[in-house]
XYZ file of C-alpha atoms in Angstrom:
168
model
C -0.105 -0.309 0.060
C 1.184 3.696 -0.816
C 0.572 7.165 0.350
C -0.004 8.988 -3.127
C 0.456 13.088 -1.620
C 2.770 13.988 -4.691
C 5.812 15.891 -4.762
C 5.283 19.663 -5.056
C 5.806 19.985 -8.325
C 8.493 21.755 -9.074
C 11.408 21.382 -6.625
C 14.669 21.279 -7.038
C 15.055 17.070 -7.521
C 12.401 17.967 -9.697
C 14.967 19.869 -11.008
C 17.713 17.149 -10.379
C 16.382 14.932 -12.351
C 14.584 16.419 -15.221
C 18.387 17.177 -15.958
C 19.467 13.109 -15.675
C 17.621 12.605 -17.932
C 18.916 15.024 -20.558
C 22.408 15.180 -19.898
C 22.143 18.465 -17.683
C 23.300 17.484 -14.385
C 27.061 16.867 -13.925
C 26.197 15.644 -10.791
C 25.479 12.176 -12.267
C 27.447 9.343 -11.775
C 24.428 6.213 -12.550
C 21.516 5.899 -13.548
C 19.511 3.557 -11.612
C 17.198 0.873 -10.907
C 15.498 3.799 -8.763
C 16.038 6.900 -9.565
C 19.964 9.516 -10.180
C 23.058 8.574 -7.955
C 24.852 11.697 -8.340
C 27.236 14.049 -6.088
C 26.317 16.128 -3.166
C 26.996 20.157 -4.711
C 28.702 20.560 -1.640
C 31.739 17.994 -1.325
C 32.197 18.412 2.633
C 33.627 15.037 2.591
C 35.216 13.460 -0.149
C 31.633 11.448 -1.743
C 29.009 12.545 -0.308
C 25.893 11.649 -2.865
C 22.219 11.310 -3.645
C 20.340 8.494 -4.229
C 17.231 10.811 -6.314
C 14.280 9.640 -7.064
C 12.807 8.617 -10.718
C 10.313 9.206 -11.044
C 10.362 12.350 -8.336
C 7.101 11.520 -5.235
C 7.457 13.477 -2.535
C 8.309 10.894 -0.020
C 8.671 7.442 1.279
C 5.860 6.448 1.728
C 4.459 7.904 -1.851
C 6.713 4.607 -3.045
C 4.575 1.391 -3.497
C 6.485 -1.855 -1.849
C 8.720 -2.721 -4.709
C 9.333 0.931 -5.376
C 10.376 0.979 -1.569
C 12.456 -2.230 -1.868
C 13.730 -0.444 -4.790
C 14.749 2.448 -3.921
C 16.659 1.029 -0.488
C 18.748 -1.516 -1.897
C 20.050 1.412 -4.797
C 20.084 3.588 -1.615
C 22.912 1.008 0.285
C 23.678 -0.480 -3.068
C 25.397 3.075 -3.364
C 26.705 3.247 -0.018
C 28.602 -0.341 -0.727
C 30.540 1.171 -3.854
C 31.614 3.872 -1.231
C 33.124 2.186 0.763
C 34.833 -0.435 -1.338
C 35.717 2.592 -3.642
C 36.741 4.849 -0.833
C 38.169 3.146 1.808
C 35.563 5.012 3.608
C 35.123 3.587 7.907
C 31.558 3.289 7.826
C 28.271 5.308 5.159
C 25.878 6.707 6.904
C 22.625 7.555 5.454
C 19.345 10.054 6.165
C 15.919 10.616 4.054
C 14.402 13.741 4.841
C 12.677 16.091 3.131
C 11.913 18.886 5.209
C 13.459 21.325 3.188
C 13.185 19.741 -0.516
C 9.163 17.988 -0.054
C 10.451 15.369 -2.768
C 11.961 12.241 -1.529
C 16.056 11.812 -1.948
C 19.166 9.760 0.159
C 21.549 11.393 1.863
C 24.948 8.588 0.955
C 27.347 10.158 3.034
C 30.932 8.085 3.746
C 33.126 9.476 7.215
C 35.863 8.762 7.415
C 38.656 7.581 10.202
C 40.608 11.094 9.091
C 38.193 13.453 9.217
C 38.651 17.136 12.445
C 38.596 14.447 15.548
C 35.691 16.996 16.365
C 33.216 15.970 13.505
C 34.513 12.828 13.143
C 31.860 11.150 15.369
C 28.981 14.261 14.755
C 25.634 13.340 12.301
C 26.581 14.844 8.938
C 25.795 18.082 9.367
C 27.152 19.768 12.002
C 29.767 20.600 9.101
C 29.975 24.033 7.687
C 28.309 23.414 4.288
C 28.711 27.451 2.882
C 32.499 26.483 3.551
C 32.898 22.740 2.159
C 33.773 22.509 -1.982
C 31.650 23.223 -4.351
C 31.387 20.059 -6.354
C 32.932 20.275 -9.845
C 33.131 17.176 -12.252
C 36.632 17.249 -13.406
C 37.936 17.163 -10.026
C 35.673 13.935 -9.263
C 35.938 12.592 -12.557
C 38.728 9.455 -11.450
C 36.041 9.277 -8.513
C 32.235 8.862 -10.112
C 34.311 6.564 -12.931
C 35.320 4.360 -10.460
C 31.724 3.780 -8.634
C 29.912 3.124 -11.607
C 32.013 0.954 -12.560
C 31.807 -1.112 -8.680
C 28.006 0.265 -8.753
C 27.905 -1.868 -13.093
C 29.244 -5.087 -11.201
C 26.850 -4.236 -8.249
C 24.688 -4.686 -10.831
C 22.667 -2.241 -10.194
C 22.806 0.167 -13.554
C 20.447 0.821 -15.692
C 21.864 2.887 -19.344
C 21.321 6.505 -19.734
C 20.537 7.755 -22.797
C 23.782 10.117 -22.189
C 27.272 9.538 -20.815
C 27.167 11.810 -16.961
C 27.827 15.108 -17.873
C 27.143 15.255 -21.820
C 24.939 18.435 -21.956
C 25.670 19.765 -18.602
C 26.763 23.977 -19.662
């Protein structure tokens, strides 16, 4: 059973998914069964990712049981790929939807070399405004490694465009 509450019609999540479909989102890593794996706009820790559902829905409860299972599996497979590729100590997962009223998952690698005061804190303790903005060129190797690992895990779908092809 699902809750049919629609997502707001034009959230940033909608805009990012539309750009991903058209090859205009430079932060895209891969198309997964439930949506899009993308880098976060601010890289407060290296490899901070988001899973954006496609189609966009208001929240996790708006998905049917099979779609919900696919989304949560894709989210944890992103974590598996991050662990393998980055050597992170653990992965933090978060789904809120308070500021952006559409489903999306935060997938945050945590490292032993993070500042001691932040190492065990929640990711929102970081100063996100001071964090470096995502730049495709700086993360090209990580994006390629993550895509290869996600393909190896068998969770990717074909994309019409190479990630960021039409970004401008």
